[in-house]
Short mmCIF file of C-alpha atoms in Angstrom, two decimals:
data_model
loop_
_atom_site.label_atom_id
_atom_site.label_comp_id
_atom_site.label_asym_id
_atom_site.label_seq_id
_atom_site.Cartn_x
_atom_site.Cartn_y
_atom_site.Cartn_z
CA UNK A 938 -47.15 4.44 -0.35
CA UNK A 939 -44.04 2.56 0.85
CA UNK A 940 -40.70 4.21 1.41
CA UNK A 941 -39.14 2.47 -1.59
CA UNK A 942 -41.95 3.72 -3.86
CA UNK A 943 -41.22 7.27 -2.73
CA UNK A 944 -37.54 6.86 -3.61
CA UNK A 945 -38.42 5.89 -7.18
CA UNK A 946 -39.25 9.51 -7.90
CA UNK A 947 -35.85 10.80 -6.76
CA UNK A 948 -33.02 11.46 -9.20
CA UNK A 949 -29.30 11.72 -8.52
CA UNK A 950 -28.71 15.47 -8.01
CA UNK A 951 -25.08 15.45 -9.19
CA UNK A 952 -21.78 14.36 -7.68
CA UNK A 953 -20.87 17.88 -6.53
CA UNK A 954 -24.01 18.21 -4.40
CA UNK A 955 -24.42 14.81 -2.77
CA UNK A 956 -22.40 12.53 -0.51
CA UNK A 957 -21.86 9.35 -2.54
CA UNK A 958 -21.66 7.22 0.58
CA UNK A 959 -25.08 8.48 1.77
CA UNK A 960 -26.57 7.93 -1.69
CA UNK A 961 -25.29 4.35 -1.82
CA UNK A 962 -26.60 3.56 1.69
CA UNK A 963 -30.05 5.19 1.50
CA UNK A 964 -31.27 5.55 -2.08
CA UNK A 965 -31.52 2.06 -3.55
CA UNK A 966 -34.85 1.95 -5.42
CA UNK A 967 -35.60 -1.70 -4.75
CA UNK A 968 -34.24 -4.06 -2.13
CA UNK A 969 -35.48 -7.22 -3.84
CA UNK A 970 -32.66 -9.73 -4.04
CA UNK A 971 -33.17 -10.46 -7.73
CA UNK A 972 -33.50 -6.82 -8.82
CA UNK A 973 -30.03 -6.37 -10.31
CA UNK A 974 -31.20 -3.42 -12.40
CA UNK A 975 -31.72 -1.16 -9.35
CA UNK A 976 -28.31 -2.10 -8.00
CA UNK A 977 -26.65 -1.47 -11.35
CA UNK A 978 -28.34 1.95 -11.61
CA UNK A 979 -27.23 2.88 -8.10
CA UNK A 980 -23.59 2.03 -8.89
CA UNK A 981 -23.68 3.95 -12.17
CA UNK A 982 -25.17 7.02 -10.47
CA UNK A 983 -22.47 7.02 -7.78
CA UNK A 984 -19.77 6.73 -10.46
CA UNK A 985 -20.80 9.91 -12.29
CA UNK A 986 -18.26 12.66 -12.86
CA UNK A 987 -17.82 15.36 -10.26
CA UNK A 988 -16.11 16.19 -6.98
CA UNK A 989 -17.87 17.28 -3.78
CA UNK A 990 -17.91 21.01 -3.11
CA UNK A 991 -15.29 21.99 -0.56
CA UNK A 992 -13.21 18.84 -0.95
CA UNK A 993 -10.25 20.61 -2.59
CA UNK A 994 -10.03 23.03 0.38
CA UNK A 995 -10.32 20.15 2.85
CA UNK A 996 -7.55 18.23 1.05
CA UNK A 997 -5.18 21.20 1.32
CA UNK A 998 -5.90 21.51 5.04
CA UNK A 999 -5.28 17.78 5.47
CA UNK A 1000 -1.99 17.91 3.58
CA UNK A 1001 -0.86 20.93 5.61
CA UNK A 1002 -1.77 19.13 8.84
CA UNK A 1003 0.37 16.16 7.82
CA UNK A 1004 3.36 18.38 7.11
CA UNK A 1005 2.94 20.23 10.42
CA UNK A 1006 2.77 16.88 12.22
CA UNK A 1007 6.20 16.01 10.79
CA UNK A 1008 4.95 13.54 8.20
CA UNK A 1009 6.67 12.74 4.92
CA UNK A 1010 4.18 12.73 2.05
CA UNK A 1011 4.34 11.06 -1.36
CA UNK A 1012 1.94 10.42 -4.19
CA UNK A 1013 0.91 6.99 -5.46
CA UNK A 1014 -1.09 6.42 -8.64
CA UNK A 1015 -3.10 3.37 -9.56
CA UNK A 1016 -1.80 1.10 -12.31
CA UNK A 1017 -5.29 -0.26 -12.93
CA UNK A 1018 -8.41 -0.32 -10.81
CA UNK A 1019 -8.54 -0.48 -7.03
CA UNK A 1020 -11.24 -1.42 -4.51
CA UNK A 1021 -10.83 -1.20 -0.73
CA UNK A 1022 -13.61 -2.33 1.60
CA UNK A 1023 -15.36 -4.59 -0.94
CA UNK A 1024 -16.71 -6.82 1.82
CA UNK A 1025 -17.86 -3.96 4.04
CA UNK A 1026 -21.40 -3.56 5.32
CA UNK A 1027 -23.84 -1.98 2.85
CA UNK A 1028 -27.15 -2.34 1.03
CA UNK A 1029 -25.39 -3.99 -1.91
CA UNK A 1030 -23.52 -7.28 -1.75
CA UNK A 1031 -20.43 -5.17 -2.26
CA UNK A 1032 -19.07 -1.97 -0.73
CA UNK A 1033 -16.29 0.62 -1.03
CA UNK A 1034 -14.47 2.60 1.65
CA UNK A 1035 -15.63 6.22 1.27
CA UNK A 1036 -14.85 9.29 3.38
CA UNK A 1037 -17.74 9.80 5.78
CA UNK A 1038 -17.94 13.58 5.29
CA UNK A 1039 -17.05 14.06 1.62
CA UNK A 1040 -17.90 10.66 0.13
CA UNK A 1041 -14.59 10.34 -1.73
CA UNK A 1042 -12.68 7.03 -1.85
CA UNK A 1043 -9.62 6.74 0.38
CA UNK A 1044 -7.10 4.17 1.57
CA UNK A 1045 -7.21 3.63 5.36
CA UNK A 1046 -3.82 3.89 7.05
CA UNK A 1047 -4.53 0.52 8.70
CA UNK A 1048 -4.81 -1.10 5.23
CA UNK A 1049 -1.47 0.34 4.12
CA UNK A 1050 0.22 -0.66 7.37
CA UNK A 1051 -1.18 -4.19 7.19
CA UNK A 1052 -0.07 -4.54 3.57
CA UNK A 1053 3.48 -3.42 4.40
CA UNK A 1054 3.68 -5.73 7.44
CA UNK A 1055 2.48 -8.72 5.44
CA UNK A 1056 4.90 -8.01 2.61
CA UNK A 1057 7.84 -7.71 5.02
CA UNK A 1058 6.88 -11.02 6.62
CA UNK A 1059 6.60 -12.86 3.30
CA UNK A 1060 9.34 -11.28 1.20
CA UNK A 1061 12.15 -9.80 3.32
CA UNK A 1062 15.11 -11.86 4.46
CA UNK A 1063 15.77 -12.75 8.09
CA UNK A 1064 13.77 -13.83 11.14
CA UNK A 1065 13.61 -10.20 12.29
CA UNK A 1066 10.81 -9.58 9.73
CA UNK A 1067 8.77 -12.70 10.53
CA UNK A 1068 5.45 -12.59 12.38
CA UNK A 1069 3.10 -15.17 13.88
CA UNK A 1070 -0.32 -13.61 14.38
CA UNK A 1071 -1.71 -16.73 16.05
CA UNK A 1072 0.82 -16.42 18.88
CA UNK A 1073 0.94 -12.59 18.76
CA UNK A 1074 4.66 -12.77 18.09
CA UNK A 1075 6.72 -10.51 15.83
CA UNK A 1076 10.42 -10.44 15.03
CA UNK A 1077 12.52 -7.48 16.17
CA UNK A 1078 12.19 -5.50 12.93
CA UNK A 1079 8.46 -6.25 12.61
CA UNK A 1080 7.83 -5.18 16.19
CA UNK A 1081 9.93 -2.02 15.89
CA UNK A 1082 8.37 -0.80 12.64
CA UNK A 1083 4.75 -1.95 12.97
CA UNK A 1084 4.34 -2.36 16.72
CA UNK A 1085 2.80 -5.10 18.85
CA UNK A 1086 -0.34 -5.45 20.95
CA UNK A 1087 1.60 -3.96 23.87
CA UNK A 1088 3.60 -1.22 22.17
CA UNK A 1089 3.21 1.14 19.22
CA UNK A 1090 5.48 0.96 16.20
CA UNK A 1091 8.01 3.65 15.31
CA UNK A 1092 6.07 4.82 12.24
CA UNK A 1093 2.50 6.10 11.86
CA UNK A 1094 0.64 5.28 8.62
CA UNK A 1095 -1.94 7.95 7.75
CA UNK A 1096 -5.07 7.59 5.62
CA UNK A 1097 -4.38 8.26 1.93
CA UNK A 1098 -6.79 10.72 0.29
CA UNK A 1099 -7.21 11.20 -3.48
CA UNK A 1100 -5.75 14.35 -5.03
CA UNK A 1101 -8.49 16.79 -6.08
CA UNK A 1102 -9.39 16.34 -9.72
CA UNK A 1103 -7.12 13.29 -10.08
CA UNK A 1104 -9.43 10.42 -9.20
CA UNK A 1105 -12.48 8.70 -10.63
CA UNK A 1106 -15.03 6.12 -9.50
CA UNK A 1107 -15.67 3.38 -12.05
CA UNK A 1108 -18.72 1.11 -12.41
CA UNK A 1109 -17.44 -2.46 -12.30
CA UNK A 1110 -18.91 -5.94 -12.29
CA UNK A 1111 -18.29 -9.45 -11.00
CA UNK A 1112 -20.00 -12.16 -13.00
CA UNK A 1113 -19.98 -15.51 -11.16
CA UNK A 1114 -21.45 -18.27 -13.32
CA UNK A 1115 -21.86 -20.98 -10.66
CA UNK A 1116 -23.51 -19.23 -7.70
CA UNK A 1117 -25.06 -22.40 -6.28
CA UNK A 1118 -21.77 -24.31 -6.39
CA UNK A 1119 -19.74 -21.50 -4.79
CA UNK A 1120 -22.47 -20.99 -2.20
CA UNK A 1121 -22.02 -24.50 -0.86
CA UNK A 1122 -24.62 -26.28 -2.98
CA UNK A 1123 -24.32 -29.93 -3.96
CA UNK A 1124 -24.80 -29.47 -7.71
CA UNK A 1125 -21.50 -29.40 -9.63
CA UNK A 1126 -20.75 -26.39 -11.88
CA UNK A 1127 -22.08 -26.78 -15.41
CA UNK A 1128 -22.06 -24.91 -18.72
CA UNK A 1129 -25.81 -24.23 -18.49
CA UNK A 1130 -25.61 -22.37 -15.16
CA UNK A 1131 -26.83 -18.77 -15.39
CA UNK A 1132 -24.43 -15.93 -14.53
CA UNK A 1133 -25.40 -13.59 -11.71
CA UNK A 1134 -23.95 -10.10 -12.35
CA UNK A 1135 -22.83 -8.30 -9.19
CA UNK A 1136 -22.20 -4.56 -9.73
CA UNK A 1137 -19.63 -2.75 -7.61
CA UNK A 1138 -17.50 0.41 -7.59
CA UNK A 1139 -13.77 0.58 -8.18
CA UNK A 1140 -11.34 3.52 -8.24
CA UNK A 1141 -8.54 4.93 -10.37
CA UNK A 1142 -6.42 7.96 -9.60
CA UNK A 1143 -3.63 9.45 -7.52
CA UNK A 1144 -3.54 9.36 -3.72
CA UNK A 1145 -1.50 11.24 -1.11
CA UNK A 1146 0.27 8.90 1.34
CA UNK A 1147 1.77 10.08 4.61
CA UNK A 1148 4.18 8.48 7.09
CA UNK A 1149 5.50 10.05 10.28
CA UNK A 1150 7.52 9.12 13.37
CA UNK A 1151 5.22 7.94 16.15
CA UNK A 1152 4.56 10.43 18.97
CA UNK A 1153 7.52 10.59 21.34
CA UNK A 1154 9.95 9.05 18.83
CA UNK A 1155 13.03 11.12 17.95
CA UNK A 1156 12.95 12.08 14.28
CA UNK A 1157 16.61 11.21 13.66
CA UNK A 1158 16.17 7.82 15.31
CA UNK A 1159 13.07 7.18 13.21
CA UNK A 1160 14.63 8.27 9.90
CA UNK A 1161 16.00 4.85 8.81
CA UNK A 1162 12.70 3.23 9.78
CA UNK A 1163 10.78 5.77 7.73
CA UNK A 1164 13.00 5.00 4.74
CA UNK A 1165 12.42 1.29 5.29
CA UNK A 1166 8.65 1.79 5.55
CA UNK A 1167 8.52 3.76 2.29
CA UNK A 1168 10.59 1.14 0.47
CA UNK A 1169 8.54 -1.80 1.76
CA UNK A 1170 5.31 0.04 0.93
CA UNK A 1171 6.54 0.81 -2.59
CA UNK A 1172 7.33 -2.87 -3.24
CA UNK A 1173 4.08 -4.07 -1.70
CA UNK A 1174 1.87 -1.64 -3.66
CA UNK A 1175 3.56 -2.48 -6.95
CA UNK A 1176 3.91 -6.25 -6.52
CA UNK A 1177 0.92 -7.29 -4.39
CA UNK A 1178 -1.59 -4.44 -4.42
CA UNK A 1179 -3.86 -3.08 -1.71
CA UNK A 1180 -7.50 -3.90 -1.07
CA UNK A 1181 -9.67 -6.62 -2.59
CA UNK A 1182 -9.35 -8.71 -5.78
CA UNK A 1183 -5.56 -8.35 -5.89
CA UNK A 1184 -5.32 -11.86 -7.36
CA UNK A 1185 -7.24 -10.46 -10.36
CA UNK A 1186 -4.82 -7.55 -10.77
CA UNK A 1187 -6.66 -4.93 -8.74
CA UNK A 1188 -4.94 -2.64 -6.23
CA UNK A 1189 -1.55 -2.20 -7.91
CA UNK A 1190 -0.03 1.24 -7.40
CA UNK A 1191 3.22 3.03 -8.23
CA UNK A 1192 4.69 5.12 -5.42
CA UNK A 1193 6.24 8.27 -6.79
CA UNK A 1194 9.17 10.18 -5.29
CA UNK A 1195 8.88 13.01 -2.80
CA UNK A 1196 6.68 15.99 -3.52
CA UNK A 1197 8.41 19.26 -4.55
CA UNK A 1198 8.86 20.58 -1.00
CA UNK A 1199 10.68 17.43 0.01
CA UNK A 1200 12.68 17.37 -3.19
CA UNK A 1201 14.14 20.73 -2.26
CA UNK A 1202 15.02 19.41 1.18
CA UNK A 1203 16.81 16.48 -0.45
CA UNK A 1204 18.69 18.86 -2.73
CA UNK A 1205 19.99 20.89 0.21
CA UNK A 1206 20.97 17.80 2.15
CA UNK A 1207 22.82 16.11 -0.70
CA UNK A 1208 21.93 13.71 -3.47
CA UNK A 1209 18.72 11.73 -2.95
CA UNK A 1210 19.58 7.99 -2.54
CA UNK A 1211 18.70 5.72 -5.45
CA UNK A 1212 15.90 3.13 -5.07
CA UNK A 1213 18.57 0.41 -5.35
CA UNK A 1214 20.47 1.82 -2.37
CA UNK A 1215 17.25 2.12 -0.32
CA UNK A 1216 16.40 -1.49 -1.15
CA UNK A 1217 19.83 -2.69 -0.03
CA UNK A 1218 19.75 -0.62 3.15
CA UNK A 1219 16.30 -1.96 4.02
CA UNK A 1220 17.25 -5.60 3.51
CA UNK A 1221 20.57 -5.22 5.34
CA UNK A 1222 18.75 -4.38 8.58
CA UNK A 1223 17.43 -7.94 8.82
CA UNK A 1224 20.63 -9.74 7.68
CA UNK A 1225 22.61 -11.69 10.28
CA UNK A 1226 26.33 -12.41 9.88
CA UNK A 1227 25.42 -16.01 9.08
CA UNK A 1228 23.60 -14.76 5.96
CA UNK A 1229 26.05 -11.96 5.12
CA UNK A 1230 27.90 -13.81 2.36
CA UNK A 1231 24.61 -14.77 0.70
CA UNK A 1232 23.48 -11.13 0.89
CA UNK A 1233 26.68 -10.01 -0.90
CA UNK A 1234 26.35 -12.70 -3.59
CA UNK A 1235 22.69 -12.00 -4.36
CA UNK A 1236 23.16 -8.23 -4.43
CA UNK A 1237 26.63 -8.04 -5.98
CA UNK A 1238 25.52 -6.26 -9.14
CA UNK A 1239 23.46 -3.71 -7.21
CA UNK A 1240 26.34 -2.96 -4.82
CA UNK A 1241 28.82 -2.46 -7.66
CA UNK A 1242 26.40 0.00 -9.27
CA UNK A 1243 26.16 2.31 -6.24
CA UNK A 1244 27.62 5.80 -6.24
CA UNK A 1245 30.57 6.67 -3.99
CA UNK A 1246 28.25 8.40 -1.50
CA UNK A 1247 25.96 5.37 -1.40
CA UNK A 1248 28.89 2.98 -0.99
CA UNK A 1249 30.08 5.04 1.96
CA UNK A 1250 26.61 4.82 3.53
CA UNK A 1251 26.44 1.06 3.01
CA UNK A 1252 29.97 0.67 4.38
CA UNK A 1253 28.99 2.61 7.49
CA UNK A 1254 25.95 0.36 8.02
CA UNK A 1255 28.09 -2.77 7.64
CA UNK A 1256 30.66 -1.46 10.09
CA UNK A 1257 27.92 -0.67 12.59
CA UNK A 1258 26.83 -4.32 12.43
CA UNK A 1259 30.46 -5.49 12.75
CA UNK A 1260 30.40 -7.36 9.42
CA UNK A 1261 33.68 -5.93 8.11
CA UNK A 1262 35.73 -6.84 11.18
CA UNK A 1263 36.16 -10.55 10.39
CA UNK A 1264 39.18 -10.19 8.10
CA UNK A 1265 39.83 -13.95 7.85
CA UNK A 1266 36.35 -14.69 6.50
CA UNK A 1267 36.43 -11.78 4.07
CA UNK A 1268 39.84 -12.85 2.77
CA UNK A 1269 38.64 -16.44 2.27
CA UNK A 1270 35.48 -15.33 0.45
CA UNK A 1271 37.52 -13.11 -1.87
CA UNK A 1272 39.78 -16.08 -2.73
CA UNK A 1273 36.83 -18.35 -3.45
CA UNK A 1274 34.90 -15.91 -5.65
CA UNK A 1275 36.30 -13.22 -7.99
CA UNK A 1276 32.92 -11.51 -7.94
CA UNK A 1277 32.90 -11.34 -4.15
CA UNK A 1278 36.47 -10.04 -4.21
CA UNK A 1279 35.36 -7.15 -6.42
CA UNK A 1280 32.41 -6.38 -4.14
CA UNK A 1281 34.50 -6.48 -0.96
CA UNK A 1282 37.16 -4.23 -2.45
CA UNK A 1283 34.44 -1.71 -3.27
CA UNK A 1284 32.99 -1.87 0.21
CA UNK A 1285 36.33 -1.56 2.01
CA UNK A 1286 37.24 1.44 -0.14
#
């Protein structure tokens, strides 16, 4: 009797008693390429309800370890389905990144860091955020926040684990109709081609994200970079998504505010800055004086909507960059544009 014939008698013992990653790797009934039924059954078994025993306790220990390490933690929930590690090694044509010990889905810190770095390169203003991976070159802001091949960045991105009881694996399917054409064949795609269903697993739920100053970095010095990292990550998760199939809408997430413990800290330290202020502060770091007028024009409405405390913070950042010292330019801009005049009056108090 072959090994695969022995496996046919086994049944999935339940999600609380088995490591899903082990089940996916070792318990496929048939390895025949055309046996899509066995692959579909394997995916459906792994997607059954249930959470591994002991995971809730492990999650609490992990969260406590992050806090003790000085990390800021926030929750992010999926806006649809998510799949990370789709092209990873496995017995199926598809895969999913699962925790080696508990078999739960998670988001590697390297994936979150790479997403944020790419978003900053593509979307943020200024050469400071550009990167050229072919020449191993990064702008000043890119290098400071994300690091280089020679030096670590100022912020550490931790793996994001799902909150106990707030996640679910979903059986999913890709259905390419023209396998021969996409595989490099010479025959053109046609209406009579047969679809080839490819089952895979996706995820929905809420994950705990953690960012911390890198070892040896002063917390006060790292604070603005942490704020920038959270803001960039929030934009990237919402607009681009993490993982595979993002062009099909997968991977989008909404980053929530601080957890209760941090909310209290914010309350003691003053009013928590608005997302609009954090966005402006993040973008200002990469603005040169040459682009300063354009920055004011594009963000005029947002600046005028800031609170007095936020205006004072933005004013301080502008003064630190020396942008408010060129009185002749500011006076000329105010003459040329009533809107700019209003903004400058606000900023100069």
